Amino acid sequence: MRSEYILKLIENDERIDGRKMDEFRKINVETGCIKRAEGSARVKFGKTDVIVGIKMEIGEPFSDMPNMGVLKTGAEFTPIASPDFESGPPGEDAIELARVVDRGIRESECIDLEKLCLKEEEKVWEVYVDIHIINHDGNLIGASALAAISALKTTKIPKLEDDKIIRDKLEKKLPLLHEPITVTVGKVSDKFIIDSTKEEEEVLNSKLTVAIMEDEKICAMQKGGTDRISFDDIEKMINLAIKKSKELRKLL
Amino acid sequence: MGMKTEEKLIIKGKRIDGRKPDEIREIEMKVGVIPNANGSAQVRFGNTIAIAGVYGPRPLYPKHLQKSDTGILQCRYNMAPFSVDERISPGPSRRSTEITKVTRLALEPALFLEEYPETVVDVYIEILQADGSTRVTGINAASLALADAGVPMRDLVVALSGGKIDDTMIIDLCGKEDNYSEADMPVAFLPRRKEITLLQMDGMLTSEEVKHIIKMILKAGEKIYEKQKEVLRKKYKE
Amino acid sequence: MIETREIVLPGEILADVKEGRPGHGTFIEDGKIISKFLGIPKMGEYISVIPLSGVYIPKRQDKVIGFITGIEKVGWIADINSPWDAFLPLSEAVDEFIDFKKTDISRYYDVGDTVYATILDIKRGSIQLSMREPMARKLKGGVTIKITSSKVPRLIGKEGSMINTIKEKTRTIIRVGQNGVVWISGEKVDKAIKAIKMIDEKSHILGLTDEISKLLSD
C-alpha cells in the first residue's frame, strides 16, 4: 500500500519525491495575474496551485472599530482542485483554512486598516481576500497564506469619485505594516516534515501551523490532525517553523 | 483581538475580577443533567456556562459515512442566541464551524472508537452563557459527558485558555480579557501524559511566551482534572 | 454515608503490568494497566473494569431479548438494544421446510414481537441470532424494561440468588437478557420493576441486597 510505503520512507528520514524532511517543493509566485481584481497572486508549491484575488469594496465599519477598514477572508475548495472536494458552500476545512489565513493577516496588523477609513462610523474600505484552490496536493494553508500576502503587497486601491468606485483607475498601494509568513509543520511518528504533499498528509498524525512576523514573534497558531503532541513536540515544531519562514520571506 | 482599551486590565497584580494571573475562575460541574442522553454534563467557569450531551455509540446514517473498522466522532459546538449581549442568530456560523472542528480533534484522541465499527458517537455542546473561553469550557463538559456515557477513553480531556494582558501572561480569560488581550490561546490536553490535543493562538507572542503560557496551562489544568474526577465519582455516592 | 465499592475513572492507573493481566475495560500504556471506563475495578489474576454505564456490545452465546423491527425474505431484523441491529435467519428460527418465495414468514415472527434468543455469530458488521436453544421463545404479554447491560450480573446475583429472590417475592416470571433488556410477567410486576431499577441505579453500593429485601418485603 502506497501510504504504508510513504510512512516507512518518512520513518527513515526519506520522502517519496526525494526531498529532505525540511525541504520545500519548487515554489512559484506570480502576482497580478487576475487583471479584474485589485490585487492577485498565484502560488504553486509543487503541484499545489492556489490563486488569491483581492477585491476592494466600500462598506460600513464594525461597530467596535468605527475608524478602521474591514478585512474579510474566504476560501473555496473548488471541485476542480481534487476528487475529494464537493460542490456547495464551504465545508469545515475551507472555513478553517480561511480563518487561519485571516488570523495571520489580522493579528499581525499586516494591513494598516486605520488608513482605510473614509468617514468614521460610516464608510470604510473593505478588503476581500478570496482564496481559490486550483489543485490540491497538500500544504493548502501554506500556499494560500503566501498567495494572500503576495497579493496584498501588489494591491492598489481604486479611485473613489463621488462615492463611486472607478476600478480601472487604481491609485495608491494598499498600505501594509507587516508581512506575516505562515508555515505548517507536520508530524509523522516522531519525525517532522515541511510542505507535505496530499499523500503525505494522509499519513500525518498531527500538524502545527504557525504565522510568524519579521521579528520572529508569533501571531497565530493552529494545531491540526487527530493525534496528540507533547510540549517538546510543540517546541520543536515552532522552532522549525520560524527557521523555514525565513526562506519563504525571501520570495516576497 | 484588535480592540484597544485605555483601561488597565491588571492593577497591582490583580485582574479586573480580582484574580491573580494564574488563577482560574470559580468552577461548578455536574454530570447526568440530560436524562435522554447517554451521558451529559454542565460546566461553569465564572459566568461561562456550557452543557454537553453525548448520544452513542449509535447507528450511523447515511451508510456511506460508516467506517468498517471504527466508530466515528461527530461534534457540534453551538451558542444559544441568548448567550451573549447582542443576540446571535440561531444556526451555524463560520466561527462555530471552526470551533466544532477543533473540538472534535481535541476529543477524538481520547476515545477508543475501534471497538464500535460502523457507529457514531455524537457530542453536542451548547454554550448557554458566554463570558470568555467558551470552547474550552465546552470541551471540559464534553469530556465529562463522554465518561458519563460509558464511552471508553484513554484519559479525561482538560481544557483551559491562556493569554497575555498588559504584558502579563494569564490563564482562563474572561470575556473582557478575551476582547482586549494581546494574545488568546485555548489549549486542551490529556492530563496523565500531558499530551496536547487542541492548540490555537491569535495575538502576538514570542515563542518563549507561547511556551510559558502552555506550561502555566498544563499546571493549572491539574485543578480542573481534580474537579472532573470528583464530580464523576460523586455521581455514584450519596 | 453509604459504602460504595471503589470507583475508578477513565485514564486511572490500576496496577503495574507485573501485577496482573489486562482484562475487559483496561488498556496498557507505559507499563501500566489503565481503566478505560468510569466503573468498578476487579483485581485478581485479570485486572478488569466493569463500566457503570455504556451501550451493550454483543458477544457470541449471549442470551438476549430483542424486538423484531423488520422482515426480510430469509429472516428478520431485530433491535437488541445495541448500536447494531441483529439478524435472525429463517434457518435458525423455523424447523420445518419453508419455501420463502411462497410463504409470508410473518406468521412465525412479526414486527413488534419480543424474542428471547441467543447470539449465534458475529461477523464483520452482522450479528446473527438463533432460536434453536431450548430457552429460546417468543415472549408474549408481560412488560420489558431496559437496564445498563453491565449491571446484568448484579441483577442475576451469585448463582441467580438476586433474581430468584425478586421472582419469588413478587410472584413473577422474569427473563434477563445479557443486553440489558428484562422481561417481566406475573403478579407484582410493578414491585419487580422497582427492584430491578434500584439495582440498575445502585449496583455499586454494598448492602444493596439488604435494601432490595426491604423493598420486596414492604
XYZ file of C-alpha atoms in Angstrom:
708
model
C 0.000 0.000 0.000
C 1.299 3.386 -1.009
C 0.622 5.135 2.282
C 2.455 2.411 4.188
C 5.375 2.908 1.834
C 5.322 6.684 2.378
C 5.219 6.139 6.133
C 8.202 3.775 6.008
C 10.219 6.282 3.980
C 9.493 9.119 6.401
C 10.466 6.966 9.354
C 13.805 6.590 7.583
C 14.123 10.332 7.013
C 13.271 9.980 3.335
C 10.439 11.304 1.225
C 8.769 9.844 -1.800
C 9.839 12.718 -4.043
C 13.410 12.619 -2.786
C 13.179 15.862 -0.773
C 14.792 16.365 2.592
C 12.452 16.315 5.583
C 12.559 20.104 5.923
C 12.736 20.979 2.246
C 10.077 22.915 0.325
C 8.958 21.823 -3.124
C 9.624 24.107 -6.063
C 7.709 27.301 -5.254
C 6.342 29.645 -7.879
C 4.851 33.064 -7.104
C 3.123 35.082 -9.797
C 1.425 38.357 -8.917
C -1.035 40.485 -10.882
C -2.379 37.533 -12.816
C -6.040 38.494 -12.414
C -6.464 41.896 -14.037
C -10.043 42.463 -12.864
C -9.024 42.078 -9.249
C -7.401 44.954 -7.386
C -4.647 42.575 -6.348
C -3.882 38.934 -7.068
C -1.314 36.187 -6.800
C -0.989 32.614 -7.967
C 1.274 30.427 -5.847
C 2.428 26.897 -6.544
C 4.166 24.585 -4.128
C 4.986 21.662 -6.416
C 1.573 20.633 -7.793
C -0.451 22.564 -5.238
C -1.883 25.585 -7.019
C -3.742 28.413 -5.277
C -4.998 31.746 -6.561
C -5.847 34.606 -4.212
C -7.787 37.575 -5.530
C -8.170 40.830 -3.616
C -11.281 42.930 -4.157
C -11.816 46.360 -2.609
C -15.378 47.409 -1.744
C -16.981 50.211 0.229
C -18.855 49.280 3.368
C -19.596 50.081 6.977
C -17.021 49.587 9.701
C -17.547 47.187 12.617
C -19.327 48.968 15.459
C -16.479 48.318 17.886
C -13.824 49.587 15.423
C -15.518 52.604 13.844
C -12.402 54.129 12.305
C -10.885 51.056 10.742
C -11.232 49.322 7.404
C -12.629 45.812 7.253
C -10.808 42.606 6.327
C -12.775 39.562 5.174
C -11.159 36.300 4.149
C -12.855 33.420 2.404
C -11.762 30.180 0.808
C -13.289 27.864 -1.721
C -12.253 24.268 -2.114
C -13.488 24.134 -5.685
C -14.336 20.680 -7.040
C -11.848 21.107 -9.879
C -8.997 21.001 -7.403
C -9.468 17.477 -6.114
C -11.722 14.433 -6.406
C -12.421 14.862 -2.661
C -13.855 18.360 -3.000
C -17.600 18.636 -3.475
C -19.719 21.464 -4.868
C -21.593 23.529 -2.373
C -20.999 26.011 0.409
C -17.591 25.903 2.145
C -17.186 22.902 4.444
C -15.341 22.927 7.756
C -11.908 22.535 6.144
C -12.389 25.505 3.827
C -13.770 27.609 6.662
C -10.858 26.664 8.909
C -8.309 27.489 6.214
C -9.857 30.890 5.579
C -9.971 31.723 9.283
C -6.368 30.617 9.877
C -5.057 32.684 6.929
C -7.217 35.573 8.129
C -5.699 35.401 11.594
C -2.211 35.647 10.197
C -3.130 38.823 8.323
C -5.309 40.332 11.036
C -3.246 39.636 14.154
C -0.019 40.743 12.509
C -1.706 44.053 11.682
C -0.464 43.445 8.173
C -2.876 45.941 6.636
C -2.944 49.482 8.033
C -6.704 49.400 8.478
C -6.853 52.891 10.010
C -5.733 54.349 6.692
C -8.734 52.690 5.030
C -11.241 54.755 6.953
C -13.194 57.148 4.721
C -15.711 58.502 7.186
C -15.583 57.403 10.799
C -18.526 55.129 11.820
C -19.980 55.316 8.310
C -17.721 54.448 5.440
C -14.563 52.400 5.115
C -12.742 50.323 2.518
C -13.371 46.608 2.800
C -10.546 44.295 1.736
C -11.829 40.913 0.488
C -9.195 38.197 0.388
C -10.630 35.275 -1.570
C -8.688 32.049 -1.735
C -9.402 29.733 -4.663
C -7.804 26.310 -4.658
C -6.951 25.237 -8.191
C -5.116 21.980 -7.469
C -4.794 20.225 -4.128
C -1.534 18.447 -3.473
C -1.098 19.288 0.165
C 0.032 22.283 2.205
C -3.007 24.323 1.226
C -2.649 26.671 4.203
C 0.981 27.460 3.370
C 0.290 28.140 -0.285
C -2.852 30.163 0.473
C -1.141 32.325 3.085
C 1.822 33.056 0.799
C -0.539 33.865 -2.064
C -2.562 36.148 0.209
C 0.382 38.204 1.398
C 1.864 38.315 -2.112
C -1.449 39.544 -3.497
C -1.871 42.152 -0.749
C 1.588 43.526 -1.465
C 0.643 44.329 -5.044
C -2.925 45.503 -4.327
C -3.876 49.016 -5.368
C -6.855 50.957 -4.057
C -9.247 52.099 -6.777
C -10.121 55.760 -7.259
C -13.227 56.996 -5.487
C -15.303 59.621 -7.328
C -18.397 60.886 -5.504
C -18.738 57.611 -3.678
C -18.419 55.574 -6.854
C -15.554 53.141 -7.260
C -13.658 53.654 -10.511
C -11.917 50.319 -10.802
C -9.854 50.986 -13.874
C -8.176 53.868 -12.124
C -6.044 52.281 -9.435
C -4.334 54.820 -7.261
C -2.324 54.148 -4.135
C -0.936 50.839 -2.996
C -2.747 49.154 -0.137
C -0.930 50.385 2.983
C 0.823 47.466 4.680
C 2.629 47.493 8.018
C 3.790 43.904 8.422
C 4.309 40.757 6.380
C 3.322 37.562 8.204
C 4.621 34.258 6.868
C 2.723 31.051 7.640
C 4.436 27.655 7.903
C 2.838 24.298 8.669
C 4.978 21.586 10.288
C 3.679 18.030 10.001
C 4.403 15.244 12.471
C 4.627 11.626 11.314
C 5.565 9.113 14.019
C 8.355 11.100 15.676
C 9.541 12.880 12.531
C 8.740 16.401 11.403
C 8.152 17.330 7.760
C 7.730 20.590 5.895
C 5.449 21.206 2.896
C 3.588 17.898 2.916
C 2.003 16.575 -0.263
C -1.592 15.305 -0.285
C -0.400 11.707 0.078
C 1.887 12.629 2.947
C -0.988 14.417 4.659
C -2.872 11.126 4.689
C -0.201 9.637 6.951
C 0.345 12.744 9.084
C -0.651 12.290 12.704
C -0.611 15.958 13.618
C 0.369 19.323 12.259
C 1.045 22.757 13.675
C 0.517 25.884 11.571
C 2.393 28.977 12.793
C 2.126 32.549 11.462
C 5.404 34.394 12.009
C 6.376 38.071 11.969
C 9.525 39.632 10.622
C 10.922 39.769 14.184
C 10.126 36.067 14.771
C 7.131 36.810 17.010
C 4.153 34.504 16.546
C 0.752 35.982 15.693
C -1.296 32.860 15.067
C -1.154 29.118 15.658
C -3.429 26.210 14.822
C -2.949 22.573 15.669
C -4.429 20.139 13.170
C -4.614 16.381 12.849
C -6.096 13.734 15.072
C -3.126 12.870 17.231
C -1.721 14.173 20.488
C 1.514 16.156 20.715
C 3.796 16.831 23.641
C 5.185 20.118 24.886
C 8.563 19.095 23.433
C 6.971 18.446 20.047
C 5.437 21.919 20.112
C 8.760 23.487 20.930
C 10.477 21.664 18.052
C 7.693 22.484 15.608
C 7.692 26.186 16.480
C 11.467 26.401 16.085
C 11.360 24.636 12.734
C 8.523 26.871 11.526
C 10.434 30.035 12.453
C 13.528 28.740 10.676
C 11.650 27.894 7.468
C 9.693 31.152 7.462
C 12.909 32.955 6.576
C 13.153 31.039 3.289
C 9.605 31.935 2.313
C 10.120 35.568 3.288
C 12.771 35.841 0.577
C 10.101 35.080 -2.020
C 8.030 38.147 -1.178
C -8.299 40.882 19.449
C -7.702 44.147 17.677
C -9.678 46.058 20.235
C -7.698 48.514 22.272
C -8.651 49.957 25.587
C -7.315 52.707 27.791
C -8.484 50.775 30.814
C -5.852 48.812 32.649
C -6.673 45.110 32.822
C -4.199 44.377 35.583
C -3.682 46.651 38.568
C -1.068 45.711 41.160
C -1.051 42.097 40.018
C -4.847 41.763 40.241
C -7.121 41.264 37.279
C -10.431 43.076 36.731
C -12.275 40.377 38.685
C -9.673 40.304 41.443
C -7.899 37.154 40.247
C -4.150 36.559 40.142
C -2.632 35.897 36.713
C -2.514 32.114 37.261
C -5.889 31.833 38.953
C -8.923 30.065 37.463
C -12.452 31.403 37.943
C -14.995 29.687 40.169
C -15.771 26.234 38.733
C -19.014 24.290 39.001
C -19.532 20.883 37.390
C -22.451 18.440 37.268
C -22.987 15.192 35.366
C -26.126 13.391 34.307
C -28.054 16.611 33.653
C -29.813 15.434 30.456
C -31.818 12.247 31.179
C -32.391 11.457 27.483
C -28.704 11.476 26.616
C -26.382 8.508 27.172
C -24.127 10.914 29.057
C -24.162 14.603 29.866
C -22.549 17.350 31.925
C -22.874 21.043 32.701
C -19.760 23.088 33.448
C -19.439 26.673 34.643
C -16.244 28.755 34.728
C -17.199 32.085 36.257
C -20.024 33.337 34.026
C -19.386 30.998 31.116
C -21.765 28.031 31.112
C -21.559 25.068 28.735
C -23.733 21.958 28.632
C -22.724 18.825 26.731
C -24.812 15.806 25.743
C -23.497 12.533 24.314
C -25.574 10.121 22.241
C -23.992 6.841 21.265
C -22.277 4.806 20.181
C -25.299 4.515 17.952
C -26.004 3.549 14.335
C -24.582 5.976 11.790
C -26.613 7.121 8.784
C -26.127 7.745 5.909
C -24.382 4.431 5.479
C -21.616 5.807 3.316
C -20.253 7.708 6.328
C -19.795 4.451 8.242
C -16.285 3.132 8.765
C -15.960 -0.645 8.799
C -13.141 -0.729 11.339
C -14.078 2.011 13.761
C -16.797 4.237 15.109
C -16.571 7.941 14.360
C -16.978 11.040 16.487
C -19.272 13.830 15.403
C -19.379 17.093 17.296
C -21.434 20.224 17.281
C -20.480 23.400 19.117
C -23.332 25.879 19.203
C -24.001 29.151 21.008
C -27.520 29.785 22.257
C -28.967 33.042 20.865
C -29.316 34.466 24.376
C -25.793 33.532 25.485
C -24.258 36.917 24.645
C -25.110 40.630 24.907
C -26.112 41.081 21.258
C -28.385 38.188 20.320
C -26.814 35.674 17.943
C -28.928 34.380 15.068
C -29.514 30.666 15.526
C -27.654 28.302 13.245
C -24.035 27.570 12.465
C -21.621 30.410 11.790
C -18.124 30.237 10.333
C -16.769 30.626 13.838
C -18.876 27.827 15.296
C -17.982 25.591 12.340
C -14.278 26.029 13.022
C -14.742 25.513 16.755
C -16.759 22.368 16.024
C -13.823 21.011 14.027
C -11.125 21.786 16.595
C -13.346 20.466 19.406
C -13.730 17.162 17.597
C -9.956 16.963 17.111
C -9.487 17.758 20.792
C -11.734 14.905 21.976
C -11.109 12.184 19.380
C -7.605 11.215 20.524
C -9.027 10.393 23.959
C -11.556 7.850 22.704
C -11.295 4.161 21.854
C -13.654 4.034 18.892
C -12.256 0.959 17.146
C -14.466 -1.146 19.398
C -17.628 0.248 17.783
C -17.293 -0.179 13.982
C -19.952 1.430 11.789
C -21.297 3.539 14.653
C -21.153 7.186 15.660
C -20.692 8.956 18.966
C -22.473 12.317 18.756
C -21.317 15.063 21.119
C -23.431 18.203 21.282
C -22.112 21.249 23.099
C -24.378 24.204 23.817
C -22.985 27.426 25.232
C -25.738 28.787 27.423
C -23.850 31.830 28.665
C -20.667 33.257 27.193
C -18.080 35.176 29.195
C -14.859 34.192 27.519
C -13.187 30.827 26.888
C -16.333 29.099 25.664
C -14.686 26.422 23.559
C -12.527 25.123 26.395
C -15.490 25.149 28.777
C -17.376 23.111 26.189
C -14.537 20.621 25.903
C -14.381 20.178 29.689
C -18.125 19.465 29.679
C -17.849 17.080 26.719
C -15.085 15.113 28.436
C -17.311 14.552 31.487
C -20.284 13.671 29.299
C -18.286 11.064 27.400
C -17.114 9.416 30.629
C -20.684 9.588 31.960
C -21.919 7.864 28.792
C -19.539 4.946 29.246
C -17.587 5.630 26.040
C -14.165 4.026 26.567
C -11.469 6.692 26.993
C -7.720 6.643 27.428
C -7.981 9.689 29.722
C -10.264 12.593 30.509
C -9.708 15.785 28.494
C -8.845 19.010 30.275
C -9.071 22.377 28.527
C -8.093 25.902 29.531
C -7.344 29.180 27.812
C -4.236 31.278 28.287
C -3.136 34.682 27.060
C -1.453 37.975 27.723
C -2.914 41.234 29.037
C -0.965 44.392 29.899
C 2.265 42.473 29.320
C 1.248 39.845 31.896
C 0.701 36.209 30.988
C -2.591 34.833 32.336
C -4.846 31.810 32.209
C -8.650 31.407 31.985
C -9.609 34.569 30.145
C -12.998 36.068 30.915
C -14.947 37.865 28.186
C -13.472 41.311 28.644
C -9.940 39.926 28.829
C -10.642 37.887 25.702
C -11.632 41.025 23.787
C -8.712 43.198 24.859
C -5.928 40.684 25.299
C -2.649 40.834 23.407
C -2.986 37.098 22.799
C -5.563 34.355 23.319
C -4.544 30.699 23.368
C -7.007 27.871 24.037
C -5.387 24.507 24.872
C -6.784 21.033 25.564
C -4.768 18.077 26.805
C -4.894 14.541 28.192
C -3.648 15.048 31.765
C -1.932 11.715 32.530
C 0.810 12.214 29.961
C 0.206 15.914 29.280
C -0.472 15.260 25.613
C -1.954 18.232 23.799
C -4.966 17.778 21.535
C -6.039 21.406 20.974
C -3.753 24.370 20.441
C -4.772 27.616 18.837
C -3.460 31.122 19.212
C -4.151 34.553 17.917
C -2.426 37.772 19.005
C 1.260 38.494 19.327
C 3.675 36.443 21.435
C 7.319 35.472 21.309
C 7.914 31.735 21.119
C 9.181 31.887 24.710
C 5.892 33.432 25.846
C 3.955 30.755 23.971
C 5.845 28.052 25.797
C 5.486 29.770 29.166
C 1.723 30.075 28.804
C 1.395 26.435 27.757
C 3.314 25.458 30.872
C 1.002 27.627 33.011
C -1.989 25.890 31.452
C -0.592 22.374 31.948
C -0.026 23.202 35.617
C -3.339 24.927 36.345
C -5.183 22.251 34.385
C -4.466 19.828 37.234
C -7.118 21.613 39.301
C -9.689 21.150 36.563
C -8.763 17.462 36.298
C -9.264 17.001 40.045
C -12.693 18.637 39.838
C -13.694 16.432 36.899
C -12.684 13.291 38.778
C -14.515 14.460 41.888
C -17.770 15.123 40.068
C -17.711 11.772 38.249
C -17.130 9.895 41.489
C -19.808 11.947 43.226
C -22.413 10.668 40.784
C -22.154 7.283 42.442
C -22.046 8.453 46.050
C -24.946 9.566 48.096
C -22.580 7.756 54.083
C -23.276 4.558 52.170
C -20.247 2.443 51.455
C -19.559 2.161 47.797
C -17.162 -0.162 46.107
C -14.181 1.834 44.903
C -14.882 3.642 41.650
C -12.244 4.191 39.021
C -12.155 6.716 36.191
C -11.083 6.600 32.577
C -7.336 7.067 32.448
C -6.818 5.958 36.034
C -3.828 3.701 36.648
C -4.953 0.407 38.237
C -1.734 -1.544 38.531
C 1.644 -2.252 37.072
C 1.737 -4.823 34.241
C 3.750 -7.055 36.553
C 0.815 -7.237 38.968
C -1.739 -8.812 36.636
C -3.079 -9.333 33.121
C -5.206 -6.672 31.409
C -8.864 -7.738 31.359
C -12.009 -6.156 29.980
C -12.244 -2.409 30.277
C -8.496 -1.812 30.560
C -5.549 -1.000 28.329
C -1.788 -0.912 28.713
C 0.397 2.160 28.411
C 3.896 2.827 29.743
C 3.947 -0.499 31.590
C 0.728 0.235 33.481
C -2.760 -1.257 33.335
C -5.205 1.619 32.974
C -9.008 1.865 33.157
C -10.990 2.814 30.051
C -14.188 3.449 31.950
C -15.912 5.086 34.858
C -16.587 1.806 36.670
C -15.820 -0.789 39.309
C -12.390 -2.403 39.219
C -11.971 -6.130 39.695
C -8.474 -7.030 40.819
C -7.111 -10.547 40.561
C -5.191 -12.559 38.007
C -7.011 -10.486 35.421
C -7.490 -6.841 36.251
C -10.685 -5.565 34.700
C -13.198 -2.746 35.000
C -16.976 -3.092 34.871
C -18.394 0.096 33.359
C -21.198 1.776 35.296
C -22.777 2.940 32.037
C -22.485 2.323 28.322
C -24.108 0.526 25.450
C -24.367 -3.241 25.078
C -21.669 -4.834 22.931
C -22.938 -8.196 21.651
C -20.914 -11.339 22.385
C -21.320 -14.826 20.953
C -23.581 -17.076 23.014
C -25.104 -14.185 24.949
C -28.797 -14.683 25.671
C -30.618 -11.533 24.647
C -34.117 -10.159 24.444
C -34.797 -8.500 21.127
C -37.638 -6.753 19.309
C -38.459 -7.676 15.732
C -38.316 -4.473 13.688
C -38.230 -5.742 10.122
C -38.958 -8.730 7.893
C -36.713 -9.739 5.011
C -37.104 -12.613 2.568
C -34.896 -15.012 4.506
C -35.240 -13.767 8.066
C -35.974 -10.950 10.481
C -34.215 -7.791 11.673
C -34.159 -7.333 15.449
C -33.316 -4.462 17.752
C -31.189 -5.887 20.547
C -30.608 -2.631 22.432
C -27.173 -2.216 20.922
C -25.632 0.160 18.345
C -26.005 -2.582 15.733
C -29.111 -4.369 14.548
C -29.216 -8.156 14.616
C -30.497 -10.632 12.067
C -32.497 -13.787 12.800
C -32.139 -16.085 9.796
C -35.042 -18.304 8.785
C -32.836 -21.370 9.201
C -32.269 -20.532 12.871
C -35.908 -19.794 13.641
C -38.079 -22.396 11.990
C -37.546 -26.158 11.854
C -39.888 -27.134 9.082
C -39.045 -26.593 5.438
C -40.229 -23.232 4.187
C -40.477 -22.123 0.610
C -39.777 -18.467 1.350
C -40.836 -17.455 -2.127
C -44.350 -18.639 -1.374
C -44.610 -18.162 2.373
C -45.268 -14.988 4.300
C -42.878 -15.585 7.175
C -44.578 -13.017 9.392
C -46.751 -15.875 10.597
C -43.749 -17.062 12.587
C -42.410 -13.772 13.873
C -43.867 -10.385 13.130
C -42.773 -6.794 13.617
C -43.331 -5.891 17.269
C -42.722 -9.406 18.604
C -40.386 -9.838 21.556
C -38.000 -12.776 21.390
C -35.601 -14.405 23.826
C -32.727 -15.610 21.633
C -29.029 -16.381 21.612
C -26.311 -14.653 19.649
C -25.071 -17.286 17.281
C -22.319 -15.482 15.469
C -20.799 -12.064 14.993
C -19.042 -11.483 11.710
C -17.857 -8.172 10.302
C -20.881 -5.942 10.641
C -23.526 -8.584 11.166
C -24.909 -10.118 14.317
C -26.760 -13.403 13.870
C -29.386 -14.613 16.279
C -30.698 -18.106 16.813
C -33.879 -19.507 18.343
C -32.555 -23.068 18.475
C -31.526 -23.154 22.142
C -34.113 -24.712 24.476
C -34.638 -21.485 26.373
C -35.404 -19.506 23.188
C -39.008 -18.440 22.682
C -41.351 -15.666 21.714
C -42.242 -13.659 24.841
C -45.943 -12.925 24.914
C -47.593 -10.393 27.173
C -45.561 -9.068 30.050
C -43.551 -5.863 30.179
C -39.983 -5.099 29.126
C -37.618 -2.592 30.687
C -34.025 -1.692 29.908
C -31.091 -1.502 32.309
C -27.404 -0.857 31.719
C -26.078 -4.140 30.302
C -23.054 -4.138 32.590
C -25.421 -4.338 35.592
C -26.945 -7.641 34.465
C -24.613 -9.848 36.531
C -25.598 -7.858 39.618
C -29.254 -8.269 38.797
C -28.854 -12.022 38.427
C -26.691 -12.332 41.547
C -24.488 -15.197 42.684
C -25.977 -18.344 41.131
C -29.168 -16.464 40.479
C -29.755 -15.528 44.111
C -30.817 -11.917 43.472
C -33.139 -12.538 40.540
C -34.712 -15.579 42.208
C -35.463 -13.543 45.335
C -37.220 -10.943 43.219
C -39.180 -13.605 41.312
C -40.295 -15.347 44.496
C -41.274 -12.240 46.415
C -43.191 -10.720 43.501
C -44.508 -13.975 42.066
C -43.324 -13.162 38.555
C -41.525 -14.831 35.696
C -38.502 -12.764 34.723
C -36.214 -13.287 31.752
C -32.985 -11.279 31.780
C -31.128 -10.595 28.529
C -27.383 -10.010 28.683
C -28.171 -7.000 26.544
C -29.849 -5.236 29.450
C -33.414 -5.923 28.351
C -35.543 -7.533 31.069
C -38.979 -9.120 30.535
C -41.381 -9.467 33.467
C -44.764 -11.135 33.701
C -46.925 -12.178 36.678
C -48.399 -10.755 39.849
C -46.482 -7.856 41.348
C -44.858 -6.623 38.144
C -44.582 -3.018 39.426
C -42.684 -4.097 42.523
C -40.353 -6.251 40.450
C -39.662 -3.286 38.172
C -38.901 -1.089 41.205
C -36.407 -3.634 42.484
C -34.752 -4.031 39.093
C -34.447 -0.259 38.631
C -32.932 0.061 42.098
C -30.266 -2.469 41.173
C -29.577 -0.579 37.947
C -29.088 2.669 39.839
C -27.255 1.345 42.900
C -25.296 -1.660 41.678
C -22.113 -0.149 43.076
C -23.356 0.037 46.659
C -22.539 -2.576 49.270
C -25.562 -3.630 51.246
C -27.747 -3.466 48.148
C -29.039 -6.977 48.841
C -30.481 -5.815 52.150
C -32.086 -2.775 50.579
C -33.725 -4.948 47.933
C -35.013 -7.371 50.579
C -36.517 -4.452 52.440
C -38.195 -3.140 49.304
C -39.644 -6.538 48.453
C -40.925 -7.177 51.969
C -42.951 -3.970 52.218
